[in-house]
Coordinates of C-alpha atoms and ligand atoms in Angstrom, one line a residue:
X167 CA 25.4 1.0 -29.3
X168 CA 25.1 3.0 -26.1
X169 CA 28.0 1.9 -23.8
X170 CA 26.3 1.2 -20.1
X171 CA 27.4 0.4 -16.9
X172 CA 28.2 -3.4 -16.9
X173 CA 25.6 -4.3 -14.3
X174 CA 22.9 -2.4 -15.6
X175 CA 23.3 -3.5 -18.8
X176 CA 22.9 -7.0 -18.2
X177 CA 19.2 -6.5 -15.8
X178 CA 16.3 -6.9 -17.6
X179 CA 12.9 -4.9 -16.4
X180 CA 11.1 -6.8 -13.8
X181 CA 9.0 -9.1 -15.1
X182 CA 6.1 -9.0 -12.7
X183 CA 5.5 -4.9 -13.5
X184 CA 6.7 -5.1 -17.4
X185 CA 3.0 -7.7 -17.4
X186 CA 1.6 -5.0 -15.5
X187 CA 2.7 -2.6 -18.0
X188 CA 1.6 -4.4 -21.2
X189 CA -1.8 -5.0 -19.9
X190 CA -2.2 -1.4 -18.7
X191 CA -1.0 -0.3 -22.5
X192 CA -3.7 -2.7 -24.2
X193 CA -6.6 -1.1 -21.4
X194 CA -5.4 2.3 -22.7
X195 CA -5.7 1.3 -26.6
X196 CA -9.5 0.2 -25.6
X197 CA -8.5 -3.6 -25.2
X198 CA -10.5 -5.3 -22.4
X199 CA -7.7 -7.0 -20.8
X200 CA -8.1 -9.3 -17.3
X201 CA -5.0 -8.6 -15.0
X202 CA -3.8 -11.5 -13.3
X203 CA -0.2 -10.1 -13.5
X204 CA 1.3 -7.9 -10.8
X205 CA 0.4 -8.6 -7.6
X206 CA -1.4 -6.0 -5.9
X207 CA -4.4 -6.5 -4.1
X208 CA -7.4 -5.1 -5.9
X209 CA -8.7 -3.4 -2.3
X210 CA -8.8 0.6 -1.4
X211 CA -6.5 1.4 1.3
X212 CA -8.7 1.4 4.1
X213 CA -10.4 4.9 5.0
X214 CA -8.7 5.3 8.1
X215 CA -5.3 5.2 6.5
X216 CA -6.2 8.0 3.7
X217 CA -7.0 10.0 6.4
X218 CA -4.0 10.1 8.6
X219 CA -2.2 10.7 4.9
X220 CA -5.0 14.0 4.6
X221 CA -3.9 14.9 7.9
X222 CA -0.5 15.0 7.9
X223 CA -0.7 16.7 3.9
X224 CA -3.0 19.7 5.7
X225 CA -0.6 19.8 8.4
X226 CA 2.4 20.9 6.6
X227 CA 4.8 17.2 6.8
X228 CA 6.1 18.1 3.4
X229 CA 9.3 17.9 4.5
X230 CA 12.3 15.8 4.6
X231 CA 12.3 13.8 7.2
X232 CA 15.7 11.9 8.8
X233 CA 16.5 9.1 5.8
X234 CA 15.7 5.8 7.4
X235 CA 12.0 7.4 8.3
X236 CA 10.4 9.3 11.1
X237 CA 11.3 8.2 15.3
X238 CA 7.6 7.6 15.0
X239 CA 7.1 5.9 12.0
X240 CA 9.9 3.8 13.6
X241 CA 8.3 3.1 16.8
X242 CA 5.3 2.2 14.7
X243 CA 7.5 -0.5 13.0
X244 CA 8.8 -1.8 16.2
X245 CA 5.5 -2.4 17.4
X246 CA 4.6 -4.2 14.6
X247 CA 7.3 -6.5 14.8
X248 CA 6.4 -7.1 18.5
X249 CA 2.8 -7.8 18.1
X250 CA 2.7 -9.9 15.0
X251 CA 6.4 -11.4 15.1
X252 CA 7.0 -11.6 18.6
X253 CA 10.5 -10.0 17.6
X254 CA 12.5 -7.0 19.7
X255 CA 13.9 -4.5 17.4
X256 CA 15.1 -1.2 18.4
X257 CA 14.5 2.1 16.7
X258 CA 18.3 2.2 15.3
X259 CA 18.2 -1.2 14.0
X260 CA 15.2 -0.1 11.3
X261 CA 14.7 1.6 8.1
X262 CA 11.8 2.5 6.2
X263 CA 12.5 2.6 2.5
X264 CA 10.3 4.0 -0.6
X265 CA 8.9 0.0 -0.9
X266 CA 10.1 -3.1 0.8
X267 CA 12.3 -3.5 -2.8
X268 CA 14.3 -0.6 -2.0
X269 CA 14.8 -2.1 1.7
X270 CA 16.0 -5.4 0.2
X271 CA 18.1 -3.6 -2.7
X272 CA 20.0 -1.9 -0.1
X273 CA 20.2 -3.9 2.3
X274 CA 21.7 -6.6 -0.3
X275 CA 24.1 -4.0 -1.7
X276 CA 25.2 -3.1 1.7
X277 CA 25.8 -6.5 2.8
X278 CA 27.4 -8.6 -0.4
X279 CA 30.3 -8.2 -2.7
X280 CA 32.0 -9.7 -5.8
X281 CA 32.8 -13.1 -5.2
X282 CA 29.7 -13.5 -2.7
X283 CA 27.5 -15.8 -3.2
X284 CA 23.6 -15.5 -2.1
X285 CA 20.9 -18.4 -2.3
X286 CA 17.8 -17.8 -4.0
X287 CA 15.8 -21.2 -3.4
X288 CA 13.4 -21.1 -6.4
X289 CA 11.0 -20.7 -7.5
X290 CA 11.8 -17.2 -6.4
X291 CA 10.3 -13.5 -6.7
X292 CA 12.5 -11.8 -10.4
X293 CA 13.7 -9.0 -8.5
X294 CA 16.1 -10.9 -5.9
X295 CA 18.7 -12.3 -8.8
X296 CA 18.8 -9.0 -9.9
X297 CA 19.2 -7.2 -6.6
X298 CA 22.2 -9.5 -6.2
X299 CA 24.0 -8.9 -9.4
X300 CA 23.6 -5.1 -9.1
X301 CA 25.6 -5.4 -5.8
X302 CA 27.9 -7.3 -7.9
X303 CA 27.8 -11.1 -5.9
X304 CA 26.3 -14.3 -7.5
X305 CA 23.1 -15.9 -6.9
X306 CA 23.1 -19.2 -6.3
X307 CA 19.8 -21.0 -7.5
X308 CA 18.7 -24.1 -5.5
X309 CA 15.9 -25.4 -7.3
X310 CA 13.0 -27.2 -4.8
X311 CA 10.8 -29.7 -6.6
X312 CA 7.4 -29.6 -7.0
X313 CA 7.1 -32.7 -4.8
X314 CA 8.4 -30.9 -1.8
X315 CA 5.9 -28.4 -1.9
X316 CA 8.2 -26.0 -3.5
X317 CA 9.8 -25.7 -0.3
X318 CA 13.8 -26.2 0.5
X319 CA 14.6 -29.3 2.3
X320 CA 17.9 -28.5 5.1
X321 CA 19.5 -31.3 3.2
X322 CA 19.1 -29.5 -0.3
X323 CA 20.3 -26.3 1.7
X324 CA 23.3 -27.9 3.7
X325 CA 24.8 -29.4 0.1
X326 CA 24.5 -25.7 -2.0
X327 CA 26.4 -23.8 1.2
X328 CA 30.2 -23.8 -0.3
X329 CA 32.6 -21.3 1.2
X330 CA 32.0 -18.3 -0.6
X331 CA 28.0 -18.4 0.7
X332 CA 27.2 -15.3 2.2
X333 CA 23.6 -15.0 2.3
X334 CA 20.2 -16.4 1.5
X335 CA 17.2 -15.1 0.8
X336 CA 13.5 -16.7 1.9
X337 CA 10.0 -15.9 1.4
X338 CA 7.1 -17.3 3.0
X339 CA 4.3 -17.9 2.3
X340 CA 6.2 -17.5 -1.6
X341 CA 5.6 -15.2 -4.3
X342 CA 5.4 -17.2 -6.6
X343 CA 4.3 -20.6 -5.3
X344 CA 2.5 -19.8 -2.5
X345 CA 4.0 -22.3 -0.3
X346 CA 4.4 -21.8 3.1
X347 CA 6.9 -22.8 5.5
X348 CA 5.4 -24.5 8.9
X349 CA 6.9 -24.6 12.1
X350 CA 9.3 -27.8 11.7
X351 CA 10.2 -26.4 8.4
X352 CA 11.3 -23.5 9.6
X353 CA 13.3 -24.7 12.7
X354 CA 14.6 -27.5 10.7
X355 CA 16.2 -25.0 7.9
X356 CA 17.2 -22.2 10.7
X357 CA 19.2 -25.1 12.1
X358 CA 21.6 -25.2 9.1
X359 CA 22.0 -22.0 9.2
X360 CA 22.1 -20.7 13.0
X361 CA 26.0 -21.7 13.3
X362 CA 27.2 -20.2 9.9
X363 CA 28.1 -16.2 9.1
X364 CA 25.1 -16.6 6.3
X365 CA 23.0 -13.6 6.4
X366 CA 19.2 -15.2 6.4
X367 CA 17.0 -12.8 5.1
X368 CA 13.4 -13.4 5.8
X369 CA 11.2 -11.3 3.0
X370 CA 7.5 -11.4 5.2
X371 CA 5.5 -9.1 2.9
X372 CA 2.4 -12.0 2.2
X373 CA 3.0 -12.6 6.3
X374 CA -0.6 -12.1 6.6
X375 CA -1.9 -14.1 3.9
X376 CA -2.3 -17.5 4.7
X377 CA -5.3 -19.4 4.9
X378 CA -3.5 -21.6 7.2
X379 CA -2.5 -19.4 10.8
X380 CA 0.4 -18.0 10.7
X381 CA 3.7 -20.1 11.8
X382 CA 6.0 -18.5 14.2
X383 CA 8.8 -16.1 12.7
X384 CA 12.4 -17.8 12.2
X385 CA 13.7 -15.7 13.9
X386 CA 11.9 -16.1 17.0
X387 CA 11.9 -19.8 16.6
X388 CA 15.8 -19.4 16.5
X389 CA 16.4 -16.4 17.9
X390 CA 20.2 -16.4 17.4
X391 CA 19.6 -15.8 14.2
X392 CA 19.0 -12.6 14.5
X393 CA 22.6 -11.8 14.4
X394 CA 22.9 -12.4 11.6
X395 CA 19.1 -12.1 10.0
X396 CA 17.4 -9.5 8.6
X397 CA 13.7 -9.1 8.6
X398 CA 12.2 -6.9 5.6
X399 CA 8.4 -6.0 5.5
X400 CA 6.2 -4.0 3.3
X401 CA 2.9 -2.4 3.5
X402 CA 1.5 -3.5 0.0
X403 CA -0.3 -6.0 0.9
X404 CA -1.6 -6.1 4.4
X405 CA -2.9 -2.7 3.5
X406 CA -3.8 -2.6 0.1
X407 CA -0.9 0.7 -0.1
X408 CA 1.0 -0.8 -3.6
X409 CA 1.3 2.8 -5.1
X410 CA 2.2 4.6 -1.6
X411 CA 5.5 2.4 -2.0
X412 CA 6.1 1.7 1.9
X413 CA 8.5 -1.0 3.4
X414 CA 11.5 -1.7 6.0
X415 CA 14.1 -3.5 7.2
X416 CA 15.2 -4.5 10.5
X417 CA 18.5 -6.0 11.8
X418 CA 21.8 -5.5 13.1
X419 CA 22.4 -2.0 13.7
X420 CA 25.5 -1.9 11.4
X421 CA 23.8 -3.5 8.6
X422 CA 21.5 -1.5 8.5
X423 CA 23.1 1.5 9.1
X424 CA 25.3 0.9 5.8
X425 CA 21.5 0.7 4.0
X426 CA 21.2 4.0 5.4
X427 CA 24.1 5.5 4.2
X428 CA 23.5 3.7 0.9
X429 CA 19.7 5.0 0.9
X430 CA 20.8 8.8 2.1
X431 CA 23.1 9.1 -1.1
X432 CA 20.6 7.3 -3.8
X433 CA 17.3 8.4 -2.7
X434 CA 16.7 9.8 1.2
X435 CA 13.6 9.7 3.0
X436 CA 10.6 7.8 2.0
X437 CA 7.9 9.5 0.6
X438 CA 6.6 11.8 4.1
X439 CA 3.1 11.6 3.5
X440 CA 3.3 7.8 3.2
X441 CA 5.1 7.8 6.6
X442 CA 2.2 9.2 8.2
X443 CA -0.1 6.9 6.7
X444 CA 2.2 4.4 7.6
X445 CA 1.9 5.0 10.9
X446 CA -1.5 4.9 11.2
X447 CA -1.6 1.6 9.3
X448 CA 0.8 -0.2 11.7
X449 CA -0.5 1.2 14.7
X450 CA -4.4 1.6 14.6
X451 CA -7.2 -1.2 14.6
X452 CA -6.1 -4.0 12.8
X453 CA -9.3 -5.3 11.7
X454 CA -9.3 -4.7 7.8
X455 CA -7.1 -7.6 7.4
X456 CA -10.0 -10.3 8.6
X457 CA -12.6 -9.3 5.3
X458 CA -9.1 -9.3 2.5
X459 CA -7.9 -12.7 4.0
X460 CA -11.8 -14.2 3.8
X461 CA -11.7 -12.7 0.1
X462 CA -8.7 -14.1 -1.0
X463 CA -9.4 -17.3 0.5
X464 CA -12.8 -18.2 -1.7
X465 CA -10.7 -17.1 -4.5
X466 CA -8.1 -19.7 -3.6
X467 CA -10.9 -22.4 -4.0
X468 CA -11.9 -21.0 -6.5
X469 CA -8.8 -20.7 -8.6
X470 CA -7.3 -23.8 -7.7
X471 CA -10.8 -25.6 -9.1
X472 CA -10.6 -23.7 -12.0
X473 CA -6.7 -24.1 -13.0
X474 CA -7.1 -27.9 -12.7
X475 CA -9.8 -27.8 -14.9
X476 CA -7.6 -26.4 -17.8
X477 CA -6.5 -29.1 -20.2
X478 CA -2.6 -29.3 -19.5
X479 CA -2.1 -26.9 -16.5
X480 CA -1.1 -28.9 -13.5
X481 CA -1.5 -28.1 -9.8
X482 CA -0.8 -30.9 -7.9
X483 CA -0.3 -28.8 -4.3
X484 CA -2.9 -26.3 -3.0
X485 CA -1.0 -22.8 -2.2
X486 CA -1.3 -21.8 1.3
X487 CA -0.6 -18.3 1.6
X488 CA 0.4 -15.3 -0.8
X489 CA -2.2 -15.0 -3.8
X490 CA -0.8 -16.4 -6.5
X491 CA -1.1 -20.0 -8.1
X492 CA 1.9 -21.0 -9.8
X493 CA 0.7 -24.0 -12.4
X494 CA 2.7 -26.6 -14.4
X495 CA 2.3 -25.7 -17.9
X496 CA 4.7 -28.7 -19.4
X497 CA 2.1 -30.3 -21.0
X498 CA 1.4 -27.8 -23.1
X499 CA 4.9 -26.8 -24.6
X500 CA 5.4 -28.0 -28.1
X501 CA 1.8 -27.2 -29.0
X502 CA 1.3 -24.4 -31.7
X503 CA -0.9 -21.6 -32.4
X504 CA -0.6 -21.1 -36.3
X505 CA 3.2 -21.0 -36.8
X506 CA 3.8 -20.1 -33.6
X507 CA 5.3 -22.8 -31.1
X508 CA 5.1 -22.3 -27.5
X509 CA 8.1 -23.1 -25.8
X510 CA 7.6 -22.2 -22.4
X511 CA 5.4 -20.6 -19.9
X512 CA 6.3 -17.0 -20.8
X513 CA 5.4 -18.2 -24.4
X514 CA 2.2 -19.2 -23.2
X515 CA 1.8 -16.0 -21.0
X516 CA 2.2 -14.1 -24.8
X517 CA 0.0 -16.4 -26.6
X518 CA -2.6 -16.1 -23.7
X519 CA -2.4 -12.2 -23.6
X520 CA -3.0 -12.1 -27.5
X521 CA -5.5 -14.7 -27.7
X522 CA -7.6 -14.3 -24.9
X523 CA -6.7 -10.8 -23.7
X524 CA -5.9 -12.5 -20.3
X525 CA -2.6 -11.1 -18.3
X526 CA -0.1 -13.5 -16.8
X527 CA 3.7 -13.4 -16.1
X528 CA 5.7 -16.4 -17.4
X529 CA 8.0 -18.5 -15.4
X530 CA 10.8 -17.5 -16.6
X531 CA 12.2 -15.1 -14.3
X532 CA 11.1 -16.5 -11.6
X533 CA 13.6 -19.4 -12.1
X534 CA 10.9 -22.0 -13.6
X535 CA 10.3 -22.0 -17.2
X536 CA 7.3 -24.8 -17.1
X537 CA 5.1 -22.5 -15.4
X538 CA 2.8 -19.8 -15.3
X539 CA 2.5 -17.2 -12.3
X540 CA -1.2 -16.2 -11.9
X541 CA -2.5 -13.4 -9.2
X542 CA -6.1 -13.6 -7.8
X543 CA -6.0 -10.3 -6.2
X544 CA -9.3 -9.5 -8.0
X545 CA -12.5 -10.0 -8.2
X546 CA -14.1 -13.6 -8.1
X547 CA -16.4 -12.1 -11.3
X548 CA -12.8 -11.4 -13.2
X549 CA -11.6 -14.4 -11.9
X550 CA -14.2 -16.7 -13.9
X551 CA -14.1 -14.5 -17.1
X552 CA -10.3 -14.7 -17.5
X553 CA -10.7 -18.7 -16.8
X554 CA -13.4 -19.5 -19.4
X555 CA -11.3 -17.2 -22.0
X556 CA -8.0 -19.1 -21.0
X557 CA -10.1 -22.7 -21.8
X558 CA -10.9 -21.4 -24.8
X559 CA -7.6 -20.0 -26.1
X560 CA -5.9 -22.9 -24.5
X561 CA -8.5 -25.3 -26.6
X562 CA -7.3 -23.9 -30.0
X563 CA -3.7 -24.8 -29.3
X564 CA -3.0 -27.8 -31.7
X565 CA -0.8 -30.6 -29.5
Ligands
LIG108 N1 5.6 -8.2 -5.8 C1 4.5 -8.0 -6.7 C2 4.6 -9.0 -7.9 O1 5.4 -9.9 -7.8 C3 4.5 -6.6 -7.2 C4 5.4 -6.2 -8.4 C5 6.8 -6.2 -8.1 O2 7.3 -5.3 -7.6 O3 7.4 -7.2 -8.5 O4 3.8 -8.9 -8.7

């Protein structure tokens, strides 16, 4: 067998993107498949955004530019995190990265080291764990219950800090769950950590979809965090730019000078184009966003409505933000299709692809094996399809 590196070796493909994959082969074979894997917003990019990426194309910015992204594209960033976070960064204490990923894969490498332990509260996104053994430290899983909302109590938080924890790693509103932290929350959990040498890492990239209002940001509910926090951000979603792969980081200038260094040996500059479109994103008229949050909101209702209708799917909280539903599938494992059993939700993710041609990702990798992740970033027309072919496959599984 081919000898590998150690590390790579032992990471599997992300989960979330191999769905993606599998449904895009079975669409090329002539298979009508309905997506509700990967998350990515079924929206163009807004016009305005193409065209500052035609401009800057016509105008020549084809070349590198310095690694961590433009002085403009920086300034852009820092606005950003003025006007929606309320937080001051400075141009030296950000990088833009090909994707928010490579932000958080290099910041993470930059930051932890064998013997280093990070909390992942899960249900979490797959490609944390995995971001954390590449730089060689340990995730440490803290489970939060259903019951809870999904969301880490300070008590659960205060008992799985042990010496040798180094960082933590939230996401609100949460791919997968949905959940969103409020106010109190927030406050309540940045108070366990405001005292510590824990780097809190605050992944924001659903930030603007909630159906809720936004809460405050951590780290301008407890500002001295920010000495040890680091904000990371994406364009994906607020602008429907998935494929442009667009993202940063902001935090402590040495931190995030070591991602530099780390990013200007593995990769360099983001993609320029992108930066220019970045730009334009960040800084021109925000009001896209409104008609994409209104959308993703009726499918809410209607998704939620729909998964509790499914024999043996459970949903007992409503997901506030993000655009994922993250159902309870425990009911169902045991039950077989033929001689197949299904053990667990990516079993049923498998059974529902073949069966109904419908796209899901299991919960497996996202550190909850009861469950199914599904993504209504399309169409409220898809939406109902792939839910009347999921009832059906689901009613030929014998219990
Ligand atoms: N974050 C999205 C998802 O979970 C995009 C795919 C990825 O990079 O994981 O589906």
């Amino acid at each position: 067998m081919l000898k590998l590196n150690r590390r790579i070796a032992a990471i599997k493909p992300s989960a979330t993107l191999a769905a993606d994959a599998r449904a895009t082969e079975m669409k090329l074979a002539g298979i009508d498949v309905i997506s509700l894997g990967a998350g990515e917003p079924d929206f163009d990019t807004p016009e305005r955004i193409k065209q500052a990426a035609g401009k800057a194309l016509a105008a020549g910015q084809t070349k590198y530019t310095p690694v961590g992204g433009t002085a403009a594209l920086k300034n852009a960033i820092k606005l950003k995190l003025k006007r929606d976070n309320n937080l001051d960064y400075e141009p030296g204490e950000i990088i833009a990265s090909a994707g928010c990923k490579q932000a958080e894969a290099n910041v993470i490498a930059a930051l932890f080291d064998e013997g280093d332990e990070v909390i992942i509260p899960t249900p979490a996104w797959v490609s944390f764990a995995a971001m954390v053994s590449l730089a060689g430290a340990e995730s440490k899983f803290v489970p939060c219950s259903e019951r809870s909302g999904f969301l880490l109590e300070p008590e659960t938080l205060r008992r799985a800090i042990t010496p040798r924890t180094r960082g933590i790693i939230l996401n609100s509103p949460s791919n997968p769950t949905g959940a969103v932290y409020g106010p109190e929350q927030l406050t309540a959990i940045a108070r366990v950590l405001v005292d510590t040498d824990i780097w809190v890492m605050s992944d924001d990239v659903y930030e603007h979809i909630v159906y809720d209002g936004l809460a405050p940001h951590m780290f301008h509910l407890e500002p001295r965090l920010k000495s040890h926090g680091i904000v990371f951000n994406s364009l994906s979603k607020t602008y429907a730019m998935t494929g442009w792969r667009i993202g940063f980081a902001a935090g402590p200038k040495e931190a995030i000078a070591a991602a530099g260094r780390l990013q200007s040996q593995n990769s360099g500059n983001p993609n320029s184009i992108t930066q220019a479109a970045a730009i334009e994103a960040l800084t021109g008229p925000q009001d896209e966003l409104k008609p994409m949050l209104e959308a993703f909101r009726k499918r809410n209702a209607l998704v939620v409505e729909r998964v509790r209708r499914i024999p043996g799917f459970k949903l007992p909280n409503i997901p506030q933000g993000a655009f994922y539903v993250f159902p309870n599938v425990s009911e169902l494992l045991g039950s077989r299709f033929g001689d197949k059993e299904i053990t667990d939700g990516d079993g049923l993710a498998a059974f529902l692809l073949d069966q109904a041609h419908v796209s899901l990702v299991g919960g497996n990798d996202f550190g909850a094996p009861d469950h199914v992740r599904i993504s209504y970033a399309t169409s409220t027309e898809n939406l109902n399809r792939a839910f009347d072919r999921i009832e059906g496959a689901v009613a030929k599984l014998k219990r």
